[in-house]
Amino acid sequence: MRRPPASVIAAGAFCAALTGCALAAATLASYDTAPSGLEVHDERLRRALATGATDSTIRRVRRKGDWSPDDRLLGLLYEGSVAYYAGRYDESARVLDRAAAMAEDRYTKSLSKEALSIVTNDRALPWVPGETELLFIHYYGMLDYTRRGMPDEAAVEARQLSALLQRFADQGDATDAGTRAALHYLAGAVFEADGEATDADVAYRIARAIGDSLVPAARPAPATGRRTAAPPTGDVLVVVEDGFVAHRVDLSVYLAFAGGDAAAFATSGERSRSAALGLSARVVNELASVEGNGLYYTGTNSLYLGGAKRGDDDYLLKLSWPVYRRPTRRVPAAVVVVDDSLSDGVRLAGDVTEAAIGDYRRIQARVISRSIVRAAAKYAAAKVAQKKVEKKHGEEAGWLAKLAVNAVGAVMERADTRSWHLLPDRVGLVRLTLPAGPHTLWVSPAGGAGGVRPGVAGDATVGARVPLGTVEVRPGTVTIVSARLWR
């Protein structure tokens, strides 16, 4: 694990005195990262989930547990999703219900503490979920109630999910399409399981319109007229989650700026803010030609813009914002095994990683602007401190004062990498029509390049199987089951 340098710890002690212990502690903790760039507690939590250690994990993500995020809303989302994977569906539903109300409140209201981030960092703000994270609160709610055999309550969650999907319809783009189509379709299946045929039909039609062939078509209505009676059948919708969503890591950006900007930043008030906003536009334009566009992790946590060079201390600003690190390896496409025979391959309908990155892309310019305004304020504070100390104690003392203020600013300038890091990387759907009655189902990663070919469960194309148990297929309706393939 990567530990904070001694210089960071020393400066951090000074930060605590100036900015408050809680924020300083959270900022310093963010320097303690795993090789993946995740903070250590998030890395350990992911590993614990992937190895099935859910019972011990849930105690550590509850409030004030050592793996619980410092933000209350994010802590509820962690607790609710871990409870779901631990099979504690009633607990998960209760926790996520509280999270849904809090998340909606934060998403729709302006944040009263936003100004504080100008002098500290974005971790001073309450964490606000993106659109995809808001949708997945109700996704888990639907599955919680489905697992508990409560179709009416699951339909309530489906209705809330559908309302959010419609609300966000104009904000989405191609990166969201698969995920939103899958969520519409899943909501439709929940409606169908509850006997709400009209709502189900609407959800299915929207899903097909968004996702085209990415999702399976709805089960056709039974034919009418006289004909030989066929054995009764029903449908099973298998929801397959795999891997972990791309996570945020800190990017430190060093920006060279002209003397005119430096003079403006050394002032205070509207002139400094105006100069910072102008510089923001320049940064956003320059990022368009930079590898990763300041949005994706490219193998380094540092970026130099505007011809910035090390040592240009007087004319070099340190900025920070989050970038996304995609999964390095993805679980191969999955197949469903029914009664020890391979069935259909899962159609990967939703790339949750791309949807989450799309959410951030829409607010990235605002995050960058806030970082630059904050850096300008810190630059001005350092200049003011230098002048005041110089008058009383001389030029050398003034230089030391400027150095101290700059050190605090550099340490506290840290990207807000908080996110719901427990979400899956992708969500896939497959719908099977089976004879009514009990069937044993499994989900398995396909072998090789992820292709699917006919065979039996012992075939080399089938990897480690995740049991879905015995599923009772009911005539004329759909049964929903789900599984997660951990990387």
Short mmCIF file of C-alpha atoms in Angstrom, two decimals, residues 70-244:
data_model
loop_
_atom_site.label_atom_id
_atom_site.label_comp_id
_atom_site.label_asym_id
_atom_site.label_seq_id
_atom_site.Cartn_x
_atom_site.Cartn_y
_atom_site.Cartn_z
CA ASP A 70 -16.84 9.54 6.27
CA ASP A 71 -19.87 10.83 4.36
CA ARG A 72 -23.16 9.60 5.85
CA LEU A 73 -25.00 9.09 2.54
CA LEU A 74 -22.14 7.18 0.97
CA GLY A 75 -21.88 5.13 4.16
CA LEU A 76 -25.55 4.14 3.85
CA LEU A 77 -25.04 3.07 0.24
CA TYR A 78 -22.05 0.94 1.22
CA GLU A 79 -23.96 -0.59 4.13
CA GLY A 80 -27.05 -1.28 2.02
CA SER A 81 -25.20 -2.92 -0.85
CA VAL A 82 -23.03 -5.06 1.45
CA ALA A 83 -26.16 -6.18 3.31
CA TYR A 84 -27.70 -7.16 -0.03
CA TYR A 85 -24.74 -9.35 -0.99
CA ALA A 86 -24.76 -10.82 2.52
CA GLY A 87 -28.33 -11.98 1.91
CA ARG A 88 -29.78 -9.60 4.51
CA TYR A 89 -32.43 -8.26 2.17
CA ASP A 90 -34.72 -6.73 4.79
CA GLU A 91 -31.82 -4.81 6.31
CA SER A 92 -30.59 -3.74 2.88
CA ALA A 93 -34.04 -2.44 1.91
CA ARG A 94 -34.35 -0.39 5.12
CA VAL A 95 -30.91 1.17 4.77
CA LEU A 96 -31.31 1.95 1.06
CA ASP A 97 -34.72 3.50 1.70
CA ARG A 98 -33.06 6.01 4.04
CA ALA A 99 -30.29 6.56 1.49
CA ALA A 100 -32.81 7.24 -1.31
CA ALA A 101 -34.44 10.11 0.60
CA MET A 102 -31.09 11.65 1.51
CA ALA A 103 -29.70 11.25 -2.02
CA GLU A 104 -32.71 12.95 -3.61
CA ASP A 105 -32.43 15.84 -1.17
CA ARG A 106 -28.74 16.37 -1.94
CA TYR A 107 -29.17 16.02 -5.68
CA THR A 108 -31.95 18.57 -5.96
CA LYS A 109 -30.80 21.20 -3.46
CA SER A 110 -27.87 23.58 -3.67
CA LEU A 111 -25.07 22.73 -1.28
CA SER A 112 -24.71 25.26 1.51
CA LYS A 113 -21.06 24.40 2.10
CA GLU A 114 -19.89 24.86 -1.49
CA ALA A 115 -18.05 28.08 -0.69
CA LEU A 116 -15.93 26.25 1.89
CA SER A 117 -14.39 24.12 -0.87
CA ILE A 118 -12.77 27.25 -2.29
CA VAL A 119 -10.35 27.38 0.63
CA THR A 120 -9.99 23.67 1.38
CA ASN A 121 -11.04 20.99 -1.15
CA ASP A 122 -14.15 19.30 -2.51
CA ARG A 123 -14.13 16.81 0.36
CA ALA A 124 -15.45 19.67 2.47
CA LEU A 125 -18.72 19.30 0.54
CA PRO A 126 -21.35 16.64 1.21
CA TRP A 127 -20.95 13.89 -1.37
CA VAL A 128 -23.57 14.07 -4.14
CA PRO A 129 -24.38 10.95 -6.20
CA GLY A 130 -24.47 10.99 -9.98
CA GLU A 131 -27.51 9.96 -12.00
CA THR A 132 -26.35 6.35 -12.34
CA GLU A 133 -25.79 6.02 -8.60
CA LEU A 134 -29.27 7.41 -7.91
CA LEU A 135 -30.77 4.85 -10.29
CA PHE A 136 -28.96 1.94 -8.66
CA ILE A 137 -30.45 2.71 -5.24
CA HIS A 138 -33.81 1.61 -6.67
CA TYR A 139 -32.20 -1.19 -8.68
CA TYR A 140 -31.08 -2.79 -5.42
CA GLY A 141 -34.45 -1.98 -3.87
CA MET A 142 -36.24 -3.94 -6.60
CA LEU A 143 -33.96 -6.92 -6.15
CA ASP A 144 -34.22 -6.77 -2.35
CA TYR A 145 -38.00 -7.10 -2.44
CA THR A 146 -37.92 -9.62 -5.27
CA ARG A 147 -35.61 -11.83 -3.21
CA ARG A 148 -38.01 -11.56 -0.27
CA GLY A 149 -41.00 -12.59 -2.38
CA MET A 150 -42.69 -9.18 -2.09
CA PRO A 151 -43.75 -8.27 -5.66
CA ASP A 152 -45.93 -5.31 -4.65
CA GLU A 153 -43.07 -3.60 -2.84
CA ALA A 154 -40.68 -4.43 -5.69
CA ALA A 155 -43.14 -2.75 -8.08
CA VAL A 156 -43.07 0.40 -5.93
CA GLU A 157 -39.29 0.53 -6.36
CA ALA A 158 -39.71 -0.12 -10.09
CA ARG A 159 -42.10 2.81 -10.34
CA GLN A 160 -39.61 5.10 -8.57
CA LEU A 161 -36.83 3.86 -10.84
CA SER A 162 -38.95 4.46 -13.95
CA ALA A 163 -39.75 8.00 -12.81
CA LEU A 164 -36.04 8.76 -12.33
CA LEU A 165 -35.19 7.27 -15.72
CA GLN A 166 -37.74 9.52 -17.38
CA ARG A 167 -36.45 12.51 -15.43
CA PHE A 168 -32.88 11.86 -16.61
CA ALA A 169 -33.86 10.94 -20.18
CA ASP A 170 -32.69 14.26 -21.66
CA GLN A 171 -29.38 14.17 -19.79
CA GLY A 172 -28.18 10.83 -21.10
CA ASP A 173 -26.07 10.00 -24.14
CA ALA A 174 -24.71 6.92 -25.91
CA THR A 175 -22.64 5.91 -22.88
CA ASP A 176 -25.79 5.63 -20.76
CA ALA A 177 -28.00 3.87 -23.30
CA GLY A 178 -27.23 0.25 -22.46
CA THR A 179 -27.49 0.70 -18.71
CA ARG A 180 -30.72 2.68 -18.88
CA ALA A 181 -32.25 0.21 -21.33
CA ALA A 182 -31.39 -2.66 -18.98
CA LEU A 183 -32.92 -0.82 -16.00
CA HIS A 184 -36.11 -0.06 -17.94
CA TYR A 185 -36.35 -3.71 -18.95
CA LEU A 186 -35.75 -4.97 -15.41
CA ALA A 187 -38.44 -2.59 -14.13
CA GLY A 188 -40.75 -4.02 -16.79
CA ALA A 189 -40.09 -7.56 -15.57
CA VAL A 190 -40.83 -6.48 -11.98
CA PHE A 191 -44.15 -5.00 -13.15
CA GLU A 192 -44.94 -8.18 -15.08
CA ALA A 193 -44.18 -10.36 -12.05
CA ASP A 194 -46.63 -8.23 -10.06
CA GLY A 195 -49.34 -8.62 -12.72
CA GLU A 196 -49.15 -5.00 -13.91
CA ALA A 197 -49.22 -5.74 -17.63
CA THR A 198 -49.70 -2.16 -18.87
CA ASP A 199 -46.77 -0.75 -16.90
CA ALA A 200 -44.66 -3.72 -17.98
CA ASP A 201 -45.45 -3.14 -21.65
CA VAL A 202 -44.51 0.55 -21.40
CA ALA A 203 -41.17 -0.26 -19.73
CA TYR A 204 -40.34 -2.93 -22.31
CA ARG A 205 -41.12 -0.61 -25.22
CA ILE A 206 -38.90 2.15 -23.79
CA ALA A 207 -36.10 -0.36 -23.21
CA ARG A 208 -36.22 -1.58 -26.80
CA ALA A 209 -36.37 1.99 -28.13
CA ILE A 210 -33.24 2.96 -26.15
CA GLY A 211 -31.22 -0.22 -26.37
CA ASP A 212 -32.33 -1.60 -29.74
CA SER A 213 -31.07 -5.20 -29.85
CA LEU A 214 -29.12 -4.95 -26.58
CA VAL A 215 -31.99 -6.37 -24.56
CA PRO A 216 -34.20 -9.39 -25.21
CA ALA A 217 -37.68 -8.76 -26.52
CA ALA A 218 -40.65 -9.22 -24.25
CA ARG A 219 -42.18 -12.67 -24.12
CA PRO A 220 -44.89 -12.86 -26.81
CA ALA A 221 -48.50 -13.18 -25.72
CA PRO A 222 -49.96 -16.67 -26.05
CA ALA A 223 -51.68 -17.40 -29.35
CA THR A 224 -55.46 -17.67 -29.45
CA GLY A 225 -57.65 -20.20 -31.24
CA ARG A 226 -57.92 -23.96 -31.14
CA ARG A 227 -54.70 -25.93 -31.22
CA THR A 228 -53.08 -28.87 -29.51
CA ALA A 229 -52.37 -27.99 -25.91
CA ALA A 230 -48.65 -27.49 -25.30
CA PRO A 231 -46.97 -28.03 -21.94
CA PRO A 232 -47.25 -24.86 -19.82
CA THR A 233 -44.18 -22.63 -19.79
CA GLY A 234 -42.95 -19.61 -17.93
CA ASP A 235 -40.01 -17.24 -18.17
CA VAL A 236 -36.93 -16.62 -16.07
CA LEU A 237 -35.09 -13.30 -16.28
CA VAL A 238 -31.50 -13.75 -15.13
CA VAL A 239 -29.68 -10.60 -14.02
CA VAL A 240 -25.90 -11.01 -14.08
CA GLU A 241 -23.60 -8.43 -12.53
CA ASP A 242 -19.87 -8.67 -12.99
CA GLY A 243 -16.74 -7.00 -11.67
CA PHE A 244 -16.51 -3.58 -10.06
#
